[in-house]
Coordinates of C-alpha atoms in Angstrom, one line a residue:
Chain V
M1 CA 22.1 4.6 9.7
V2 CA 20.1 1.6 10.6
V3 CA 19.5 -1.7 8.8
R4 CA 17.2 -4.3 10.3
V5 CA 16.4 -7.7 8.7
S6 CA 14.3 -9.9 10.8
T7 CA 11.3 -12.4 10.9
A8 CA 9.7 -10.3 13.7
P9 CA 6.8 -8.1 12.9
F10 CA 7.4 -4.3 13.2
D11 CA 5.2 -1.3 13.8
P12 CA 5.6 1.2 11.0
G13 CA 4.1 4.1 13.0
A14 CA 6.3 3.5 16.0
E15 CA 9.3 3.2 13.8
T16 CA 8.4 6.5 12.1
N17 CA 8.0 8.3 15.4
A18 CA 11.3 7.0 16.8
F19 CA 13.1 8.0 13.5
L20 CA 11.5 11.5 13.7
A21 CA 12.4 11.9 17.4
A22 CA 16.1 11.0 16.7
G23 CA 16.2 13.6 13.9
R24 CA 15.0 16.6 15.9
G25 CA 15.9 19.7 14.0
A26 CA 15.8 18.4 10.5
G27 CA 13.1 19.4 8.1
A28 CA 11.8 16.6 5.9
A29 CA 11.2 13.0 6.5
V30 CA 9.9 10.5 3.9
T31 CA 8.8 7.0 4.7
F32 CA 7.9 4.1 2.3
T33 CA 6.0 1.2 3.6
G34 CA 5.4 -1.9 1.5
V35 CA 2.6 -4.2 2.7
V36 CA 1.5 -7.6 1.5
R37 CA -1.0 -7.0 -1.3
S38 CA -4.2 -8.9 -1.8
S39 CA -7.1 -8.1 -4.1
P40 CA -10.3 -9.8 -5.2
D41 CA -8.7 -10.3 -8.7
D42 CA -5.5 -11.7 -7.3
P43 CA -6.2 -13.0 -3.8
I44 CA -3.2 -13.9 -1.8
I45 CA -3.3 -16.1 1.3
A46 CA 0.3 -15.6 2.4
L47 CA 3.6 -14.2 1.2
T48 CA 6.7 -16.1 2.3
L49 CA 10.0 -14.3 2.0
E50 CA 13.3 -16.2 2.0
C51 CA 16.4 -14.1 2.9
Y52 CA 20.2 -14.4 3.0
P53 CA 20.5 -12.1 6.1
E54 CA 24.3 -11.5 6.0
L55 CA 24.3 -10.4 2.4
A56 CA 21.1 -8.4 2.9
I57 CA 22.6 -6.4 5.7
N58 CA 25.8 -5.7 3.6
Q59 CA 23.7 -4.7 0.5
L60 CA 21.3 -2.5 2.4
A61 CA 24.0 -0.8 4.4
S62 CA 25.9 -0.1 1.1
S63 CA 22.8 1.4 -0.5
I64 CA 22.2 3.6 2.5
D65 CA 25.8 4.8 2.2
Q66 CA 25.3 5.6 -1.4
A67 CA 22.0 7.4 -0.9
T68 CA 23.4 9.4 2.1
S69 CA 26.4 10.8 0.1
R70 CA 24.4 11.3 -3.1
F71 CA 21.4 13.1 -1.6
G72 CA 22.9 14.5 1.6
L73 CA 20.6 12.5 3.9
L74 CA 20.9 13.2 7.6
A75 CA 19.6 9.7 8.5
A76 CA 18.2 6.7 6.8
T77 CA 16.8 3.4 8.0
V78 CA 15.7 0.2 6.2
I79 CA 13.7 -2.4 8.0
H80 CA 12.8 -5.6 6.0
R81 CA 10.9 -8.6 7.2
Y82 CA 11.1 -12.2 6.0
G83 CA 9.3 -15.4 6.8
R84 CA 5.6 -15.9 6.4
L85 CA 3.4 -12.8 6.1
T86 CA -0.3 -12.3 5.5
P87 CA -2.1 -9.6 3.5
G88 CA -1.9 -6.2 5.1
E89 CA 1.2 -6.9 7.0
P90 CA 4.2 -4.6 6.4
I91 CA 7.1 -6.1 4.6
V92 CA 9.5 -3.2 4.2
H93 CA 9.8 0.2 5.8
V94 CA 12.3 2.7 4.4
M95 CA 12.8 6.2 6.1
T96 CA 14.9 9.1 5.1
L97 CA 15.6 12.4 6.7
A98 CA 17.0 15.5 5.0
P99 CA 17.0 19.3 5.3
H100 CA 14.6 19.6 2.4
R101 CA 11.9 17.5 0.9
E102 CA 13.5 16.7 -2.5
A103 CA 16.5 14.9 -1.0
A104 CA 14.3 13.0 1.4
F105 CA 12.0 11.8 -1.5
K106 CA 14.9 11.0 -3.8
G107 CA 16.7 9.1 -1.1
A108 CA 13.7 6.9 -0.3
E109 CA 13.1 6.2 -3.9
F110 CA 16.7 5.3 -4.5
L111 CA 16.8 3.0 -1.6
M112 CA 13.6 1.2 -2.7
D113 CA 14.8 0.8 -6.3
Y114 CA 18.1 -0.7 -5.1
L115 CA 16.5 -2.9 -2.5
K116 CA 14.1 -4.4 -5.1
T117 CA 16.9 -5.6 -7.4
D118 CA 20.0 -5.9 -5.1
A119 CA 18.8 -7.1 -1.7
P120 CA 18.7 -10.9 -1.3
F121 CA 15.0 -11.6 -0.6
W122 CA 12.8 -13.9 -2.6
K123 CA 9.0 -13.9 -2.5
Q124 CA 6.8 -16.9 -2.7
E125 CA 3.1 -16.3 -3.0
T126 CA 0.5 -18.7 -1.7
G127 CA -3.0 -18.2 -3.3
P128 CA -6.1 -20.3 -3.7
D129 CA -4.3 -22.3 -6.6
G130 CA -1.1 -23.1 -4.7
T131 CA 2.3 -21.6 -4.1
H132 CA 4.7 -20.1 -6.6
W133 CA 7.9 -18.0 -6.6
V134 CA 7.4 -14.4 -7.7
E135 CA 9.4 -13.6 -10.8
A136 CA 11.8 -10.6 -10.9
K137 CA 10.3 -7.7 -12.9
A138 CA 12.0 -5.9 -15.8
E139 CA 10.5 -2.7 -14.6
D140 CA 12.4 -3.0 -11.3
D141 CA 15.7 -3.2 -13.3
A142 CA 14.6 -0.2 -15.2
A143 CA 13.8 1.7 -12.0
K144 CA 17.3 1.0 -10.7
A145 CA 19.0 1.9 -14.0
R146 CA 17.7 5.4 -13.9
W147 CA 20.1 6.2 -11.0
E148 CA 23.2 5.1 -12.9
Chain A
M1 CA 34.4 -24.0 0.3
K2 CA 30.8 -23.8 1.4
I3 CA 28.1 -23.2 -1.3
L4 CA 24.7 -21.8 -0.3
Y5 CA 21.5 -22.0 -2.4
F6 CA 18.4 -19.9 -2.1
A7 CA 14.8 -19.8 -3.3
W8 CA 13.8 -22.0 -6.3
L9 CA 17.5 -23.0 -6.8
R10 CA 17.6 -24.4 -3.3
E11 CA 14.2 -26.2 -3.9
R12 CA 15.3 -27.7 -7.2
L13 CA 18.6 -29.0 -5.7
N14 CA 16.9 -30.2 -2.6
R15 CA 19.6 -28.7 -0.4
G16 CA 20.4 -25.3 1.1
E17 CA 24.1 -25.8 1.3
E18 CA 27.0 -28.1 0.6
E19 CA 30.8 -28.3 1.1
V20 CA 32.8 -28.6 -2.1
S21 CA 36.5 -28.7 -3.0
P22 CA 36.8 -27.4 -6.5
P23 CA 40.0 -28.1 -8.4
S24 CA 42.6 -25.3 -8.7
D25 CA 41.6 -24.4 -12.3
V26 CA 38.1 -23.2 -11.0
A27 CA 39.1 -19.5 -10.9
T28 CA 35.8 -17.6 -11.2
V29 CA 32.1 -17.9 -10.3
A30 CA 31.5 -18.9 -13.9
D31 CA 34.0 -21.6 -13.6
L32 CA 32.5 -22.8 -10.3
I33 CA 29.0 -23.0 -11.9
D34 CA 30.5 -25.0 -14.8
W35 CA 32.3 -27.3 -12.5
L36 CA 29.2 -27.8 -10.2
A37 CA 27.1 -28.5 -13.4
S38 CA 29.6 -31.1 -14.6
R39 CA 29.2 -33.2 -11.5
D40 CA 25.4 -32.9 -10.9
E41 CA 22.6 -33.2 -13.6
A42 CA 20.0 -31.4 -11.4
F43 CA 22.4 -28.5 -10.9
A44 CA 23.1 -28.4 -14.7
L45 CA 19.4 -28.3 -15.5
A46 CA 18.5 -25.7 -12.8
T47 CA 21.4 -23.3 -13.9
Q48 CA 21.0 -23.7 -17.7
K49 CA 20.0 -20.1 -18.1
R50 CA 23.0 -18.5 -16.5
S51 CA 21.5 -15.0 -16.5
L52 CA 19.0 -16.3 -13.9
I53 CA 21.8 -17.2 -11.5
K54 CA 23.2 -14.5 -9.2
A55 CA 26.2 -15.0 -7.0
A56 CA 27.7 -13.7 -3.8
V57 CA 31.3 -14.4 -2.6
D58 CA 31.9 -14.1 1.1
E59 CA 28.7 -12.1 1.6
K60 CA 29.4 -9.6 -1.2
L61 CA 27.3 -9.6 -4.4
V62 CA 29.6 -10.2 -7.4
A63 CA 29.5 -10.8 -11.2
H64 CA 30.2 -14.2 -12.7
T65 CA 33.6 -13.0 -13.6
A66 CA 34.6 -12.5 -10.0
P67 CA 37.3 -14.8 -8.6
V68 CA 36.5 -17.5 -6.1
A69 CA 40.1 -18.4 -5.0
G70 CA 40.3 -18.5 -1.2
A71 CA 36.5 -17.9 -0.8
R72 CA 35.0 -19.2 2.3
V73 CA 31.3 -19.1 1.2
V74 CA 29.8 -18.8 -2.3
A75 CA 26.1 -18.2 -2.5
L76 CA 24.1 -18.9 -5.7
F77 CA 20.5 -17.8 -6.1
P78 CA 17.8 -16.4 -8.6
P79 CA 17.2 -12.7 -9.2
M80 CA 16.0 -11.1 -6.0
T81 CA 12.3 -10.1 -5.5
G82 CA 12.2 -8.3 -2.1
G83 CA 10.7 -5.1 -1.1
Chain U
M1 CA -9.6 11.3 1.0
V2 CA -9.0 13.2 4.2
V3 CA -7.9 16.8 4.7
R4 CA -7.3 18.1 8.3
V5 CA -6.2 21.7 9.0
S6 CA -6.0 22.4 12.7
T7 CA -4.0 24.1 15.5
A8 CA -3.9 20.8 17.4
P9 CA -0.7 18.7 17.5
F10 CA -0.9 15.4 15.7
D11 CA 1.0 12.1 16.0
P12 CA 2.7 11.2 12.7
G13 CA 3.2 7.5 13.6
A14 CA -0.4 7.1 14.8
E15 CA -1.7 8.7 11.6
T16 CA 0.5 6.5 9.5
N17 CA -0.7 3.3 11.2
A18 CA -4.4 4.4 10.9
F19 CA -3.8 5.1 7.2
L20 CA -2.2 1.7 6.6
A21 CA -4.9 -0.1 8.5
A22 CA -7.6 1.5 6.4
G23 CA -5.8 0.6 3.2
R24 CA -5.5 -3.2 4.0
G25 CA -4.7 -5.0 0.8
A26 CA -2.9 -2.2 -1.0
G27 CA 0.8 -2.5 -1.7
A28 CA 2.7 0.8 -1.3
A29 CA 2.3 3.7 1.1
V30 CA 4.5 6.8 1.2
T31 CA 4.4 9.5 3.9
F32 CA 6.0 12.8 4.0
T33 CA 6.4 14.6 7.3
G34 CA 7.7 18.2 7.6
V35 CA 8.9 19.2 11.0
V36 CA 10.0 22.6 12.3
R37 CA 13.6 22.9 11.4
S38 CA 16.3 24.4 13.7
S39 CA 20.1 24.3 13.4
P40 CA 23.0 25.9 15.2
D41 CA 23.6 28.1 12.0
D42 CA 20.1 29.1 11.9
P43 CA 18.5 28.7 15.3
I44 CA 14.7 29.0 15.5
I45 CA 12.8 29.5 18.7
A46 CA 9.3 29.1 17.2
L47 CA 7.4 29.0 13.9
T48 CA 4.0 30.5 13.8
L49 CA 1.8 29.6 10.9
E50 CA -1.2 31.7 9.9
C51 CA -3.9 29.9 7.9
Y52 CA -7.1 30.6 6.0
P53 CA -8.8 27.3 6.9
E54 CA -11.8 27.4 4.5
L55 CA -9.6 28.0 1.5
A56 CA -6.9 25.6 2.7
I57 CA -9.5 22.8 2.9
N58 CA -10.7 23.6 -0.7
Q59 CA -7.2 23.7 -2.1
L60 CA -5.9 20.6 -0.4
A61 CA -9.0 18.6 -1.3
S62 CA -8.6 19.8 -5.0
S63 CA -4.9 18.8 -5.0
I64 CA -5.8 15.3 -3.6
D65 CA -8.5 14.9 -6.3
Q66 CA -5.9 15.8 -9.0
A67 CA -3.2 13.5 -7.5
T68 CA -5.7 10.7 -7.1
S69 CA -6.8 10.7 -10.8
R70 CA -3.4 11.4 -12.2
F71 CA -1.5 8.7 -10.3
G72 CA -4.3 6.2 -9.5
L73 CA -4.0 6.6 -5.8
L74 CA -6.2 4.4 -3.6
A75 CA -6.1 6.9 -0.7
A76 CA -4.5 10.1 0.3
T77 CA -4.5 12.3 3.4
V78 CA -3.1 15.7 4.1
I79 CA -2.8 17.0 7.7
H80 CA -1.5 20.5 8.2
R81 CA -1.0 22.3 11.5
Y82 CA -1.1 26.0 12.1
G83 CA -0.5 28.3 15.1
R84 CA 2.7 28.4 17.1
L85 CA 5.1 25.4 16.8
T86 CA 8.5 24.8 18.2
P87 CA 11.5 23.0 16.6
G88 CA 11.0 19.2 16.1
E89 CA 7.2 19.5 16.0
P90 CA 5.5 18.1 12.9
I91 CA 3.9 20.8 10.7
V92 CA 2.6 18.7 7.8
H93 CA 1.9 15.0 7.1
V94 CA 1.0 13.8 3.6
M95 CA 0.2 10.1 3.1
T96 CA -0.5 8.3 -0.2
L97 CA -1.5 4.7 -0.9
A98 CA -1.2 3.0 -4.3
P99 CA -0.9 -0.5 -5.7
H100 CA 2.8 0.2 -6.6
R101 CA 5.5 2.4 -5.2
E102 CA 6.1 4.7 -8.1
A103 CA 2.5 6.1 -7.9
A104 CA 2.7 6.5 -4.2
F105 CA 6.0 8.4 -4.4
K106 CA 4.8 10.6 -7.3
G107 CA 1.4 11.3 -5.5
A108 CA 3.1 12.4 -2.3
E109 CA 5.6 14.7 -4.1
F110 CA 2.8 16.2 -6.2
L111 CA 0.8 16.9 -3.1
M112 CA 3.7 18.5 -1.3
D113 CA 4.7 20.7 -4.3
Y114 CA 1.1 22.0 -4.7
L115 CA 0.7 22.5 -1.0
K116 CA 3.8 24.6 -0.8
T117 CA 2.6 27.1 -3.4
D118 CA -1.2 26.8 -3.4
A119 CA -2.3 26.2 0.2
P120 CA -3.0 29.3 2.2
F121 CA -0.5 29.0 5.1
W122 CA 2.0 31.7 6.0
K123 CA 5.1 31.1 8.1
Q124 CA 6.6 33.5 10.6
E125 CA 10.0 32.6 12.1
T126 CA 11.0 33.6 15.6
G127 CA 14.7 33.5 16.2
P128 CA 17.2 35.1 18.6
D129 CA 17.0 38.3 16.4
G130 CA 13.3 38.7 16.3
T131 CA 10.4 37.6 14.2
H132 CA 10.0 37.8 10.4
W133 CA 7.7 36.5 7.7
V134 CA 9.3 33.7 5.6
E135 CA 9.5 34.6 1.9
A136 CA 8.1 32.4 -0.8
K137 CA 10.8 30.5 -2.7
A138 CA 11.3 30.5 -6.4
E139 CA 12.3 26.8 -6.1
D140 CA 8.9 25.9 -4.8
D141 CA 7.3 27.5 -7.9
A142 CA 9.7 25.5 -10.0
A143 CA 8.9 22.3 -8.1
K144 CA 5.2 22.8 -8.8
A145 CA 5.8 23.8 -12.5
R146 CA 7.3 20.4 -13.3
W147 CA 3.8 18.8 -13.0
E148 CA 2.2 21.1 -15.6
Chain J
M1 CA -18.6 42.4 0.4
K2 CA -16.3 41.2 3.1
I3 CA -12.5 41.5 2.5
L4 CA -10.1 39.3 4.5
Y5 CA -6.4 40.0 4.8
F6 CA -3.6 37.6 5.9
A7 CA 0.0 37.5 7.0
W8 CA 2.1 40.7 6.4
L9 CA -0.7 42.3 4.4
R10 CA -3.0 42.0 7.5
E11 CA -0.2 43.3 9.7
R12 CA 0.6 46.3 7.5
L13 CA -3.1 47.2 7.2
N14 CA -3.7 46.6 10.9
R15 CA -6.9 44.7 10.3
G16 CA -7.9 41.2 9.4
E17 CA -11.1 42.0 7.7
E18 CA -13.5 44.8 6.6
E19 CA -16.8 45.3 4.9
V20 CA -16.8 47.3 1.7
S21 CA -19.2 48.3 -1.0
P22 CA -17.4 48.8 -4.2
P23 CA -19.0 50.8 -7.0
S24 CA -20.5 48.8 -9.9
D25 CA -17.6 49.4 -12.2
V26 CA -15.3 47.3 -10.0
A27 CA -15.5 44.1 -12.1
T28 CA -12.4 42.1 -11.3
V29 CA -10.0 41.4 -8.5
A30 CA -7.5 43.8 -10.1
D31 CA -10.3 46.5 -10.2
L32 CA -11.0 45.8 -6.5
I33 CA -7.3 46.2 -5.6
D34 CA -7.2 49.5 -7.5
W35 CA -10.3 50.8 -5.9
L36 CA -9.1 49.8 -2.4
A37 CA -5.8 51.5 -3.1
S38 CA -7.5 54.6 -4.2
R39 CA -9.2 55.1 -0.9
D40 CA -6.4 54.0 1.5
E41 CA -2.7 55.0 1.3
A42 CA -1.5 52.2 3.6
F43 CA -3.3 49.7 1.3
A44 CA -1.8 51.4 -1.8
L45 CA 1.7 51.1 -0.4
A46 CA 1.3 47.5 0.8
T47 CA 0.0 46.3 -2.5
Q48 CA 2.3 48.3 -4.8
K49 CA 4.0 45.2 -6.1
R50 CA 0.8 43.4 -7.4
S51 CA 2.6 40.1 -8.1
L52 CA 3.0 39.7 -4.3
I53 CA -0.8 39.8 -3.8
K54 CA -2.8 36.6 -4.2
A55 CA -6.6 36.5 -4.1
A56 CA -9.4 34.1 -3.3
V57 CA -13.1 34.8 -4.1
D58 CA -15.6 32.9 -2.0
E59 CA -12.9 30.5 -0.8
K60 CA -11.6 29.7 -4.2
L61 CA -8.0 30.8 -5.3
V62 CA -8.3 33.0 -8.4
A63 CA -6.3 35.2 -10.8
H64 CA -6.5 39.0 -10.7
T65 CA -8.6 38.8 -13.8
A66 CA -11.4 36.9 -12.0
P67 CA -14.8 38.6 -11.5
V68 CA -15.8 39.8 -8.1
A69 CA -19.5 40.7 -9.0
G70 CA -21.7 39.0 -6.4
A71 CA -18.8 37.8 -4.3
R72 CA -19.5 37.3 -0.6
V73 CA -15.9 37.2 0.6
V74 CA -12.7 38.3 -1.2
A75 CA -9.4 37.4 0.5
L76 CA -6.1 39.1 -0.3
F77 CA -2.8 37.8 0.9
P78 CA 0.9 37.3 0.1
P79 CA 2.4 34.3 -1.7
M80 CA 1.8 31.2 0.5
T81 CA 4.7 29.6 2.5
G82 CA 3.2 26.5 4.1
G83 CA 4.3 22.9 4.2

């Protein structure tokens, strides 16, 4: 179980390969990578994430513990960046390993749903019209609620 | 007791942290928010909608009903938007 | 949309990074990697996959088309190896890209469920007691049926 | 018409492919399997449980009710176990 919260960029492919190598002999690995979005309709210049690292590490470790016992994961890693990011840069990378695919998929979805509502990160979007704090989404609360 | 503020709460208060010594009848997070609001109008305004204020006591996420007695650090912040 | 069916090994991390780079500006990427399993209880020396490549390409392309329109994917790739593989080697790598995480997760699960029952690959396991053909699993049919 | 065999069906028949010229009353995949079974005991034995035999006509997966008239390649194989 690994939790990493840092302002340093990370390489999703290298993380995936290291995770797979450590899990030699297991069958199914799922990764989720969230990247800074930007589209012509909603152009973003930068995304700045604020973080409370001590609490983030506690919360992410606890969600990995829950996912591990609930779905029988063999390994799970959560990497989350904060600071200033630009479109296309990876923000978050969640990896799960399990004997079979269903557990690996469910574990990764569970971790993402918890992370969205329960990990202390706050996004600030900078677009052509200025900077604003991103509001929490009701659909993220709903996504988390389905595991309860 | 150290209080930490994050995101727009930090911005609206113009500070990321402060040291406070609440009186002994401040038992819970809710009491602490009330007490902080009673001594600071900016805080009172920013925390008017209590459902938008989340709290952590000593690096653990808690409800507003959680006790703060003996706490070293209490963090107050808006709903989280990571991932 | 990319389908690759080959006896050549592939690098899951490099594939993930190439996929993410091509999708610059999208928000959510999910990858599933299946690797050759082996455990002390059920030791495997090798897994040999037989394939009907022309049909595999048609079937995988059609499942990507379905997943794309059904979940609004922005991109999807399926890579499947065949031939002789040893424990820890990646067999299959499915990648989906979508504006939001739910679609990316659902798309990847859909592709895996279809692939398991509808793509012409056949596994032969070699263990300490010899070689046998792996039997199709009822649970894989059930997993596919939930999308119907 | 070319017939392809895969996996244990290929092994049990000892061949991966063959050329056949079925009579004109062989209209569907099911008819073709019946006709192949009528001329080859090993085939008849290996395909006894029809639900274990899947088929593709000209590189498209089909049901046993699908027509084979004009087909260039028919593939017969066990349930798939990839992924």
